[in-house]
mmCIF file of C-alpha atoms in Angstrom:
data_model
loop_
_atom_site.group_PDB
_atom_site.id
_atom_site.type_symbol
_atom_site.label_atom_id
_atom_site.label_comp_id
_atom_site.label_asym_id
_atom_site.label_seq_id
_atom_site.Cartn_x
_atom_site.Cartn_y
_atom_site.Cartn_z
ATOM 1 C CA UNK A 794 17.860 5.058 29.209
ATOM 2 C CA UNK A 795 18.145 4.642 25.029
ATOM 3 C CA UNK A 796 14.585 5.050 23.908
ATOM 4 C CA UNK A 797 13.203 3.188 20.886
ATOM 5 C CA UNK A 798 10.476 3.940 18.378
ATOM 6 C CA UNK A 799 8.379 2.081 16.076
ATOM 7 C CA UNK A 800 9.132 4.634 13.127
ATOM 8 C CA UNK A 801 10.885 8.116 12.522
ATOM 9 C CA UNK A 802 10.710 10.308 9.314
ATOM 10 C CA UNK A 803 11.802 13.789 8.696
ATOM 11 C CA UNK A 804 9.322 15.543 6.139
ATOM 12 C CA UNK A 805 8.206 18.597 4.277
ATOM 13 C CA UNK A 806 4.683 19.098 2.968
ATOM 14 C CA UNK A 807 1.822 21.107 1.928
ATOM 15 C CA UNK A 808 -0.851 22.904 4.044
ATOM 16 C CA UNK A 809 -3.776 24.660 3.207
ATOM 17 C CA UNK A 810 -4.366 28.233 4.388
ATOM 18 C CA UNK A 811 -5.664 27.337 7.942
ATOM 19 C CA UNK A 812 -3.091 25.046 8.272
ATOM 20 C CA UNK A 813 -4.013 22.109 8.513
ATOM 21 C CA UNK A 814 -1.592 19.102 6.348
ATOM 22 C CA UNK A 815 -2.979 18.331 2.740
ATOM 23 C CA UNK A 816 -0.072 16.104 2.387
ATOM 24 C CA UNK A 817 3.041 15.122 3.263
ATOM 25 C CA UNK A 818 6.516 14.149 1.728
ATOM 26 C CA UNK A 819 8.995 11.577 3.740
ATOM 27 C CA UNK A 820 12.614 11.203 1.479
ATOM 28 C CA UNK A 821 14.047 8.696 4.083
ATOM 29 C CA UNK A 822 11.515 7.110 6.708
ATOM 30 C CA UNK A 823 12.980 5.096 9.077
ATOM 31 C CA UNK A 824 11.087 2.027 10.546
ATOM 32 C CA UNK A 825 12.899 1.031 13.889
ATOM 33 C CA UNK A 826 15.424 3.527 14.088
ATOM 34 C CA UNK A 827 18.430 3.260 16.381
ATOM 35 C CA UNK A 828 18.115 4.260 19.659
ATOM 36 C CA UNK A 829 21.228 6.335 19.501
ATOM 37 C CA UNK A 830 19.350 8.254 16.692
ATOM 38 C CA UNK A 831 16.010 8.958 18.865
ATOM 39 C CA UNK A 832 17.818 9.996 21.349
ATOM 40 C CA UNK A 833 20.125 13.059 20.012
ATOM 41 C CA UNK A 834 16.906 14.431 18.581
ATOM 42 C CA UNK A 835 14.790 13.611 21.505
ATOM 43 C CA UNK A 836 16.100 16.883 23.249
ATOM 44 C CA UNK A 837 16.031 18.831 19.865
ATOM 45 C CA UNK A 838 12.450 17.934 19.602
ATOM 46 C CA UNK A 839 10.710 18.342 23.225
ATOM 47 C CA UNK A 840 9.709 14.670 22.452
ATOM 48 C CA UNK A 841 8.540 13.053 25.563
ATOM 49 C CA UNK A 842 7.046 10.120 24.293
ATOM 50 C CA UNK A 843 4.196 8.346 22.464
ATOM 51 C CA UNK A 844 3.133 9.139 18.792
ATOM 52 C CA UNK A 845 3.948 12.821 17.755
ATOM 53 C CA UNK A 846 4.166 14.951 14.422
ATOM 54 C CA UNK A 847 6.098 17.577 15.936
ATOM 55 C CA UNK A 848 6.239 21.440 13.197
ATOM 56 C CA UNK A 849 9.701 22.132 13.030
ATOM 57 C CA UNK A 850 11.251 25.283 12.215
ATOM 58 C CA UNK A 851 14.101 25.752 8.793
ATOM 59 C CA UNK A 852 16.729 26.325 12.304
ATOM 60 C CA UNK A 853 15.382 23.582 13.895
ATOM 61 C CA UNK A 854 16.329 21.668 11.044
ATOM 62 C CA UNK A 855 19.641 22.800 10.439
ATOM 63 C CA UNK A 856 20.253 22.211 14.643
ATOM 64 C CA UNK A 857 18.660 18.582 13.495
ATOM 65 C CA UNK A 858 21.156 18.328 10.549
ATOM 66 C CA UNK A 859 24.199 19.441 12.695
ATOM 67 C CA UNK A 860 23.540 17.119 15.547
ATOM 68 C CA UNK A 861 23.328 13.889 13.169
ATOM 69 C CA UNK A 862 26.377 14.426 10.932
ATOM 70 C CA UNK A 863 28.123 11.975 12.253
ATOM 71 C CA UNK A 864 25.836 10.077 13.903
ATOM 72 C CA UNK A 865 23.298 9.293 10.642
ATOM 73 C CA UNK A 866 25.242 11.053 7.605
ATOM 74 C CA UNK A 867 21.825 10.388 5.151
ATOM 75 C CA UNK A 868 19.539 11.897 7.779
ATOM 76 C CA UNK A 869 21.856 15.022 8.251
ATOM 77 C CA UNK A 870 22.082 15.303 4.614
ATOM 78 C CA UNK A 871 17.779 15.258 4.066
ATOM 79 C CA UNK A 872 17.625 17.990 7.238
ATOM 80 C CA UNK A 873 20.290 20.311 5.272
ATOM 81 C CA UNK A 874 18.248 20.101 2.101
ATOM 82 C CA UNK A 875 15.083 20.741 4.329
ATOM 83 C CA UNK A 876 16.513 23.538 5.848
ATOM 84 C CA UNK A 877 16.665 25.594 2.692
ATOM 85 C CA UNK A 878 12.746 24.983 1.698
ATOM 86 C CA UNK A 879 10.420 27.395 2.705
ATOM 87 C CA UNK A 880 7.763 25.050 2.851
ATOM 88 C CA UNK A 881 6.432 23.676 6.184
ATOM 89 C CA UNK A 882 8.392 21.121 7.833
ATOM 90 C CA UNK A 883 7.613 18.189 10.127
ATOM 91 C CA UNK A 884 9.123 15.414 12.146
ATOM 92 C CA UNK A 885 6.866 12.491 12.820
ATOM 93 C CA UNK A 886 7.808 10.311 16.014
ATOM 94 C CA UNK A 887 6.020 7.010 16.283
ATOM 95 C CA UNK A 888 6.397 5.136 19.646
ATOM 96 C CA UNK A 889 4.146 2.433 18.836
ATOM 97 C CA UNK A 890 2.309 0.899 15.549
ATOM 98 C CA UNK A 891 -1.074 2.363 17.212
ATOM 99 C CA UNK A 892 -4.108 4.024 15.590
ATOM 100 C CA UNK A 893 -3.229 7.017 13.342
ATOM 101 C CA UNK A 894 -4.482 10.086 15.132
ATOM 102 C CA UNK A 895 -2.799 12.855 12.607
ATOM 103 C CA UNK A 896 -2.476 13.501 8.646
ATOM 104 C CA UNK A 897 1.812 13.621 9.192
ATOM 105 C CA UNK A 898 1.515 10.236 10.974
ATOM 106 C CA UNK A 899 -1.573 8.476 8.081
ATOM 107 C CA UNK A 900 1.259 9.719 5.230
ATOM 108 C CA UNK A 901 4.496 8.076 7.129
ATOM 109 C CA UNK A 902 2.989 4.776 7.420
ATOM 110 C CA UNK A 903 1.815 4.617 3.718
ATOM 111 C CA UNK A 904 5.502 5.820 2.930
ATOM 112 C CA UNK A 905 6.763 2.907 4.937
ATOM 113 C CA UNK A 906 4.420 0.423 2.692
ATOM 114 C CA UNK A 907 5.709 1.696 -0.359
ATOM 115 C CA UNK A 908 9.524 1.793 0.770
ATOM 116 C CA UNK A 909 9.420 -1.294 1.537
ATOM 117 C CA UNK A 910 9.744 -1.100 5.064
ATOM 118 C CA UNK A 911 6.898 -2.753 6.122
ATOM 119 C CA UNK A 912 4.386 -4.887 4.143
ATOM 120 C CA UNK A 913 0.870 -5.111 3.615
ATOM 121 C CA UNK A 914 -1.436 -6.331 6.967
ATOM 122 C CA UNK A 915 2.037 -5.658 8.881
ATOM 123 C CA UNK A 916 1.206 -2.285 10.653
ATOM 124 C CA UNK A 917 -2.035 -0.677 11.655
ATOM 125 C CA UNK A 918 -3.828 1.973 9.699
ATOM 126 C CA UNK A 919 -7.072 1.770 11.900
ATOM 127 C CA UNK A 920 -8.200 5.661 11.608
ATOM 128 C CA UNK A 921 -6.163 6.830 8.576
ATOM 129 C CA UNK A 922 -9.674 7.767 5.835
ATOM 130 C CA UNK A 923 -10.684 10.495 8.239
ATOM 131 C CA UNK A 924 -7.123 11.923 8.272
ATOM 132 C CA UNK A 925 -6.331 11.667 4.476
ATOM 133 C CA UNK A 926 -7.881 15.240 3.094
ATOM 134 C CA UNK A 927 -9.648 14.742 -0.283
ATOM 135 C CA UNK A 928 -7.433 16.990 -2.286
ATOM 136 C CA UNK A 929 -7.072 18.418 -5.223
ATOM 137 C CA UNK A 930 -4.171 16.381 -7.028
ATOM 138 C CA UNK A 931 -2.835 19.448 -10.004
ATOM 139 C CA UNK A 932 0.133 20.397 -11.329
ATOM 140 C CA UNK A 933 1.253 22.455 -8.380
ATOM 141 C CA UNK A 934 0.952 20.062 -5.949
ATOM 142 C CA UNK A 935 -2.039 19.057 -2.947
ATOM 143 C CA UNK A 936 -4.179 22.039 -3.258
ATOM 144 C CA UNK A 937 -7.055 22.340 -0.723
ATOM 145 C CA UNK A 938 -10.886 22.160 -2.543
ATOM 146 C CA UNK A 939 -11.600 25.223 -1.162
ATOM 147 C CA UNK A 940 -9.229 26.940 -2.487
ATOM 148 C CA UNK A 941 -9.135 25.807 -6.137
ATOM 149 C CA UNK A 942 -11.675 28.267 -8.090
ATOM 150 C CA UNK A 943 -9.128 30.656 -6.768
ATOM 151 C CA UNK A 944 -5.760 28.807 -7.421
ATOM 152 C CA UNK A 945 -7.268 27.951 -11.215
ATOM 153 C CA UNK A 946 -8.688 32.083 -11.717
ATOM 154 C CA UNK A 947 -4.984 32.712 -10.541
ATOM 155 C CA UNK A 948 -3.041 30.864 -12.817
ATOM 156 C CA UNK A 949 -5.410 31.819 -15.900
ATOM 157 C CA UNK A 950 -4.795 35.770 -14.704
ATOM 158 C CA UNK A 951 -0.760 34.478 -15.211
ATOM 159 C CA UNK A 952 -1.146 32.695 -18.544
ATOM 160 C CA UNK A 953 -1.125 29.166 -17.290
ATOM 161 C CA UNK A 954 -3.196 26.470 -16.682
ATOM 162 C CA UNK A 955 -3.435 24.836 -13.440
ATOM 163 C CA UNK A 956 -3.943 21.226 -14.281
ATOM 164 C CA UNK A 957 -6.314 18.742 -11.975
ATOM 165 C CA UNK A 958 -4.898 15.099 -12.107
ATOM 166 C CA UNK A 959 -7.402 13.689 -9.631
ATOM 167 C CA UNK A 960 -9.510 14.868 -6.638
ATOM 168 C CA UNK A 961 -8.767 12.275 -4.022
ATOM 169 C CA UNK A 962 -8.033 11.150 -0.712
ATOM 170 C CA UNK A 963 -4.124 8.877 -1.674
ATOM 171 C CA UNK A 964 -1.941 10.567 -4.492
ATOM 172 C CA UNK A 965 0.007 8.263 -6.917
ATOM 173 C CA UNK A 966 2.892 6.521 -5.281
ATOM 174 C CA UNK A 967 4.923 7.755 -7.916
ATOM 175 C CA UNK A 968 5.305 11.185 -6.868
ATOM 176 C CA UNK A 969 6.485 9.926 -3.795
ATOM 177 C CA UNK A 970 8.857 7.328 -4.193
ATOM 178 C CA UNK A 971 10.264 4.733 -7.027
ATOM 179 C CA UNK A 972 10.729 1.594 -5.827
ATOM 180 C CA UNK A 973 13.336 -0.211 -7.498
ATOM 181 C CA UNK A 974 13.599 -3.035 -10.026
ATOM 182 C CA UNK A 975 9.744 -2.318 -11.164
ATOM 183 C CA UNK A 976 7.869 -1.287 -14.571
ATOM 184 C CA UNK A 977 4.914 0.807 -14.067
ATOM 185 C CA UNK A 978 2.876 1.442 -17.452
ATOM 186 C CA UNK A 979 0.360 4.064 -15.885
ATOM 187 C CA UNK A 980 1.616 5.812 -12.763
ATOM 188 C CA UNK A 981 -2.043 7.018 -11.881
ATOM 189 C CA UNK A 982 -3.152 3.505 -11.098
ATOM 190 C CA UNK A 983 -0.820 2.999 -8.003
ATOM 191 C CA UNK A 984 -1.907 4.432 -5.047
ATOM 192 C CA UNK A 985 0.907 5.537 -2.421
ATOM 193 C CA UNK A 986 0.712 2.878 0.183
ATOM 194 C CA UNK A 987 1.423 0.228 -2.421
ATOM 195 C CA UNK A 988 4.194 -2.254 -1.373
ATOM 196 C CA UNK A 989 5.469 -3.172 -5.376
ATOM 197 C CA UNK A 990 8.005 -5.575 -4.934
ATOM 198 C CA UNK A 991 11.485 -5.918 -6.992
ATOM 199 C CA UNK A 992 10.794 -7.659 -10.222
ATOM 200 C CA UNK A 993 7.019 -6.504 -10.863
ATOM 201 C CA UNK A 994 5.805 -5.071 -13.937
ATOM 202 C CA UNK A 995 1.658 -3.274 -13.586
ATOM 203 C CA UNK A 996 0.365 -3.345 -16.830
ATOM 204 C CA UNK A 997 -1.662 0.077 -18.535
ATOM 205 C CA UNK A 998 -5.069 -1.683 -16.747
ATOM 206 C CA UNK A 999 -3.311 -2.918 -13.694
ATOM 207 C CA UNK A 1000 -4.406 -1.098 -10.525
ATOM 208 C CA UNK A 1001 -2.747 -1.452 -6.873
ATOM 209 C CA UNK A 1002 -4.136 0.577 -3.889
ATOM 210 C CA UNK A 1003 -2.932 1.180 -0.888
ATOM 211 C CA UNK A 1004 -1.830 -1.857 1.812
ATOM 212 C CA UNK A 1005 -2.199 -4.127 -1.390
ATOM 213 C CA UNK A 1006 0.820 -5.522 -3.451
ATOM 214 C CA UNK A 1007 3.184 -7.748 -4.634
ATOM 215 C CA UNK A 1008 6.112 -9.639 -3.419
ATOM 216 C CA UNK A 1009 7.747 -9.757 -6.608
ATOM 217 C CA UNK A 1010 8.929 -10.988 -9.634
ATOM 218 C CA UNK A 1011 5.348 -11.101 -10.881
ATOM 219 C CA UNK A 1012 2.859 -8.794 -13.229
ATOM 220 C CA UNK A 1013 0.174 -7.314 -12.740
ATOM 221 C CA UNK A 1014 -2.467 -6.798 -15.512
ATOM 222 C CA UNK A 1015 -5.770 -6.307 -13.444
ATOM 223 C CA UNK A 1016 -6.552 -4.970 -9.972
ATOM 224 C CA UNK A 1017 -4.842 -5.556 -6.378
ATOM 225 C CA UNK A 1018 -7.539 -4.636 -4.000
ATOM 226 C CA UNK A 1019 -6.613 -2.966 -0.690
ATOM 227 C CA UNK A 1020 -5.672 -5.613 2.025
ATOM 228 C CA UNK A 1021 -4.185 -8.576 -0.819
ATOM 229 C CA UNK A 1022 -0.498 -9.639 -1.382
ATOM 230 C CA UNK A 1023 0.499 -11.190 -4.193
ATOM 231 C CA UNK A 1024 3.556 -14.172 -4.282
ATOM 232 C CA UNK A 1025 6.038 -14.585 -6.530
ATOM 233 C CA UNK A 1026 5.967 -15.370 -10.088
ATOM 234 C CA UNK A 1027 2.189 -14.520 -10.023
ATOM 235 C CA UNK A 1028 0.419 -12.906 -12.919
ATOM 236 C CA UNK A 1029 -2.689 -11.401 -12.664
ATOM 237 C CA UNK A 1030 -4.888 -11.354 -15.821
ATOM 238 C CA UNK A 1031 -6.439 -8.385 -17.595
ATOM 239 C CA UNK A 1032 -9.426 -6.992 -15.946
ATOM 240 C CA UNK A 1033 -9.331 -9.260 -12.674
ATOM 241 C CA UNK A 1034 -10.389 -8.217 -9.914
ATOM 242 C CA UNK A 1035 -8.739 -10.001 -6.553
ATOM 243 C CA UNK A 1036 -10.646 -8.669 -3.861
ATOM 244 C CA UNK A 1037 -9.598 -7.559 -0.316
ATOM 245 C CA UNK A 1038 -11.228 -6.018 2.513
ATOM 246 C CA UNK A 1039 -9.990 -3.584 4.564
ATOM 247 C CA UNK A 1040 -12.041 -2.399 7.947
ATOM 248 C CA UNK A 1041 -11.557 0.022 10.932
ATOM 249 C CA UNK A 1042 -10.669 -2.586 13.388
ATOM 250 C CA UNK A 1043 -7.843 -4.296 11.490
ATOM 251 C CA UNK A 1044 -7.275 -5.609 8.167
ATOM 252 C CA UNK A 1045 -8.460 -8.742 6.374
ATOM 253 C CA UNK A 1046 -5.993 -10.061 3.994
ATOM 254 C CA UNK A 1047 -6.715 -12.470 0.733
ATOM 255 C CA UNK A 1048 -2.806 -13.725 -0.195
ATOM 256 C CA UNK A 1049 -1.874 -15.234 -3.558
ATOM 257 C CA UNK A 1050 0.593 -17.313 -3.276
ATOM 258 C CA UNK A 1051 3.859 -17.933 -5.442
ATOM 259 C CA UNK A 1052 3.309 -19.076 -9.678
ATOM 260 C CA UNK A 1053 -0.783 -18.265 -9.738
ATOM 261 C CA UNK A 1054 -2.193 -17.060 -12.805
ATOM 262 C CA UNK A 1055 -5.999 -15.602 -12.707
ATOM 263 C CA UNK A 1056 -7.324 -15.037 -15.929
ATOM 264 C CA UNK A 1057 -8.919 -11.842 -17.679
ATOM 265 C CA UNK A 1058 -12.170 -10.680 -15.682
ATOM 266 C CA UNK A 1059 -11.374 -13.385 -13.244
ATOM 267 C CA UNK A 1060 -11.237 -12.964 -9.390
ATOM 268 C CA UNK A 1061 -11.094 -14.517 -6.039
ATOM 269 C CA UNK A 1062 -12.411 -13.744 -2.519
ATOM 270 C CA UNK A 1063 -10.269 -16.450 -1.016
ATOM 271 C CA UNK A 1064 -6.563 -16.633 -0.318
ATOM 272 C CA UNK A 1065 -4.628 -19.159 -2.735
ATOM 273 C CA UNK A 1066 -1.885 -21.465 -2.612
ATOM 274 C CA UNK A 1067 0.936 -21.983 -4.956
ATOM 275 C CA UNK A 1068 0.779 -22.678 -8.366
ATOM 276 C CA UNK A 1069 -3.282 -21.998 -8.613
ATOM 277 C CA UNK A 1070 -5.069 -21.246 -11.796
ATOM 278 C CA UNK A 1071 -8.375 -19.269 -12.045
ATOM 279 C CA UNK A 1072 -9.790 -19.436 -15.705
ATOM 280 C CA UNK A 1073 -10.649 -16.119 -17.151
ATOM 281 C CA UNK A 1074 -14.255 -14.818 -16.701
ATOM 282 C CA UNK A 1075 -14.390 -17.008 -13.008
ATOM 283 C CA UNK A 1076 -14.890 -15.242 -9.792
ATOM 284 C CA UNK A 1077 -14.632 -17.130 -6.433
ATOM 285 C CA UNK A 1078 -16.044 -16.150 -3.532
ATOM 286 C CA UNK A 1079 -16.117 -17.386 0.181
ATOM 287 C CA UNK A 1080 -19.510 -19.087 -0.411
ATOM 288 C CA UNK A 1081 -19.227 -20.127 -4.003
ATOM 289 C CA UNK A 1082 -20.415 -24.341 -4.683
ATOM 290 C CA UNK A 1083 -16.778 -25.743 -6.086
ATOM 291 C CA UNK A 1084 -17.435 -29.569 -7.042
ATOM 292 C CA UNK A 1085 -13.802 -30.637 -6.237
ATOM 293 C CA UNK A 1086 -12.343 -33.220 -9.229
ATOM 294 C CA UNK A 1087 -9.706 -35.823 -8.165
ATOM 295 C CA UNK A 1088 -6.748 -36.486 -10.772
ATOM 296 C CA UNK A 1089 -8.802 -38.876 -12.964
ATOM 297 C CA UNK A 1090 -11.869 -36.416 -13.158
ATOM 298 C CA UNK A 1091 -13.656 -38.087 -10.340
ATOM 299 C CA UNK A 1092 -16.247 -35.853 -8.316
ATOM 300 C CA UNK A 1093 -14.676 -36.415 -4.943
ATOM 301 C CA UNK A 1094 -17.011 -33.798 -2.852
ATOM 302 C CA UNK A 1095 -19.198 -29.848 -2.960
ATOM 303 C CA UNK A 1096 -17.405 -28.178 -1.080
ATOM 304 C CA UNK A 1097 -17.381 -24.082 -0.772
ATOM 305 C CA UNK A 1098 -14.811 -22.190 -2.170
ATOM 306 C CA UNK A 1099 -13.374 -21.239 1.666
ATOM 307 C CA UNK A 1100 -12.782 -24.831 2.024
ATOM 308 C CA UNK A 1101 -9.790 -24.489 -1.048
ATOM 309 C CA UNK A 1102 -8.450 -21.653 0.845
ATOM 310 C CA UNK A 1103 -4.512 -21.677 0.996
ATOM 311 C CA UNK A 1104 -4.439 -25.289 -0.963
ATOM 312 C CA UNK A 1105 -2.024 -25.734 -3.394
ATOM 313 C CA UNK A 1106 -1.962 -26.906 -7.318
ATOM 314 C CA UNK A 1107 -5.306 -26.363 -7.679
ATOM 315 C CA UNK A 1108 -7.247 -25.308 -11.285
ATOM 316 C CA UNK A 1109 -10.766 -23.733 -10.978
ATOM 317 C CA UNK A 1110 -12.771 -23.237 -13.750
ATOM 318 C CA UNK A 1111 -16.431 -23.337 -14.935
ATOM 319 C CA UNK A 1112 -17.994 -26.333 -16.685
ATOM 320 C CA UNK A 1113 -19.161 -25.026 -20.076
ATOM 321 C CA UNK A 1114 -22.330 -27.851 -20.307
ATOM 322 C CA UNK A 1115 -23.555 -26.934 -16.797
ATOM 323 C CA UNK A 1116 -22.152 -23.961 -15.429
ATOM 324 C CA UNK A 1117 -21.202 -25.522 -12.029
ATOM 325 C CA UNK A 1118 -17.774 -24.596 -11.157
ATOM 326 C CA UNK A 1119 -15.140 -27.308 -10.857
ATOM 327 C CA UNK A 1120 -11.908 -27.666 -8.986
ATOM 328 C CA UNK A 1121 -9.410 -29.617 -10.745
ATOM 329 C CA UNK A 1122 -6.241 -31.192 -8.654
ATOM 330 C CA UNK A 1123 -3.455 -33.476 -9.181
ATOM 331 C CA UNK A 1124 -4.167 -35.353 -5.918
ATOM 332 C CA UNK A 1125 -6.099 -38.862 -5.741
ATOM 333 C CA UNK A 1126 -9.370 -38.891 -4.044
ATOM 334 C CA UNK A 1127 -8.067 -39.874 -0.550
ATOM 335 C CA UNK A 1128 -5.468 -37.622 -0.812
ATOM 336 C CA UNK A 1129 -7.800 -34.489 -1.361
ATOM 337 C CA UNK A 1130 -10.137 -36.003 1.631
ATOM 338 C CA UNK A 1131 -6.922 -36.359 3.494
ATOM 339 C CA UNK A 1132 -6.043 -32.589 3.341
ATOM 340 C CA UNK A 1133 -10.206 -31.520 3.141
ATOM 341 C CA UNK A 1134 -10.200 -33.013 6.571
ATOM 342 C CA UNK A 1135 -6.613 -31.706 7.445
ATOM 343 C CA UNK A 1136 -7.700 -27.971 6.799
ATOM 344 C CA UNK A 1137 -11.180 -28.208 8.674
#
């Protein structure tokens, strides 16, 4: 009986000196792989089932690499270059897009955001803070925070500095894969776990974390909270600050949808439609009072701002004279009570 898996990734990463995973590195994940596949390295493994990250030995590897030559010539290729590191090795074995119960398995789902493979709110990543270490990010790689007075006194005893980038929980997506078709003006300020789409530029300010990003073509000049995916054509002004929420049970997503523009120090805590405008310096929330504006200026309705959720064409911006916030639309009046009543 072929067996099938949710995702499969041969990697090699760093441990600290109890070891236990600081990180971990995945060339080629594979989301869905062929049965065929999972089952010539079933045996190889002692895989029975269920969602493993399984140590493998540099002759494991090589047995790995020898078994797939044929069979999955890229996959062969990664286990031959594996085979002659002498840093730890693993092969994670997902049977099901379940709760993360392991560091190997937290780092092979944030690979398969930022390959591509899987977008944001698409897979679970209920459990995966605990599992992510809070490293030391340096010029040598994950190094455990217990052991960097001693790594740092070391290199200084050599002549060299041993450089700290960060001290976090996610590393830069950069150092783990380069999606293609993208311009990234400060690597630091993508997370790994970012889904960057083909066509996107981020901007010096722009920040994306992880389960956040953008479908693509689109830039990105302010910030791309966890949990919100961004549409085509959308730009993202300086200093905004689109808000998502992510939580241990699942994930709460706030979409933008296809030719938006929010403005400098703007930001939104409800999903949008196509083609909406938020005016710089306005932030939206769920609850905020939005006096809604027909085509000829008319006040048609207060409504709150979830009511506008998903709506399309729509300008918000803040009346200068008395501060109440305004929703401008190209419908008529009983058009925009026509879809008011059609979304509620």
């Amino acid at each position: 009986m072929s067996t099938t898996l949710y995702s499969l990734a041969f990697g090699v990463g760093t441990q600290n000196r109890q070891g236990q995973w600081l990180e971990v590195f995945y060339a080629l994940p594979l989301h869905a792989p062929a049965s065929e596949l999972v089952d010539t390295v079933k045996p190889l493994l002692g895989y029975e089932g269920g969602n493993q990250a399984i140590a493998i030995t540099h002759q494991k590897a090589t047995e790995l690499a020898q078994a797939l030559r044929t069979l999955e010539p890229a996959q062969s290729a990664l286990l031959t270059r594996l085979a002659e590191s002498q840093r730890p090795l693993v092969a994670t074995l997902l049977a099901e897009d379940a709760a993360l119960t392991s560091t190997p398995e937290a780092y092979l789902k944030l690979h398969l955001l930022s390959h591509r493979l899987v977008k944001p709110h698409g897979q679970s990543l209920a459990g995966i803070f605990p599992l992510l270490p809070n490293v030391a990010w340096t010029s040598e790689g994950a190094v455990d925070l217990s052991e960097l007075a001693e790594r740092q006194l070391e290199a200084r005893l050599k002549g060299q500095l041993l450089e700290v980038f960060s001290v976090d929980k996610f590393p830069k997506m950069t150092d783990y894969v380069v999606p293609s078709g993208v311009r990234i003006a400060d690597s630091a300020r993508i997370r790994l776990g970012a889904y960057i789409g083909e066509g996107t530029t981020v901007m010096h300010e722009g920040f994306v974390n992880f389960n956040a990003g953008t479908e693509g073509p689109g830039m990105i000049e302010g910030r791309v909270s966890a949990g919100v995916f961004v549409g085509n054509g959308s730009d993202l002004g300086g200093g905004c600050s689109t808000m998502g929420t992510l939580s241990g049970g699942g994930n709460i997503v706030i979409s933008v949808g296809e030719g938006c523009l929010i403005g400098a120090n703007a930001g939104i805590g409800i999903p949008l439609g196509d083609r909406n405008v938020v005016e710089a310096g306005l932030y939206i929330t769920a609850g905020t009072k939005v006096t809604l504006l027909d085509d000829q200026n008319n006040v048609v309705n207060v409504v709150k701002a979830r009511d506008l959720a998903g709506q399309t064409d729509l300008l918000f911006r803040r009346n200068s004279q008395n501060g109440m916030v305004e929703c401008k639309t190209n419908k008529t009046a009983t058009e925009l009570n026509e879809a008011l009543h059609a979304h509620n």
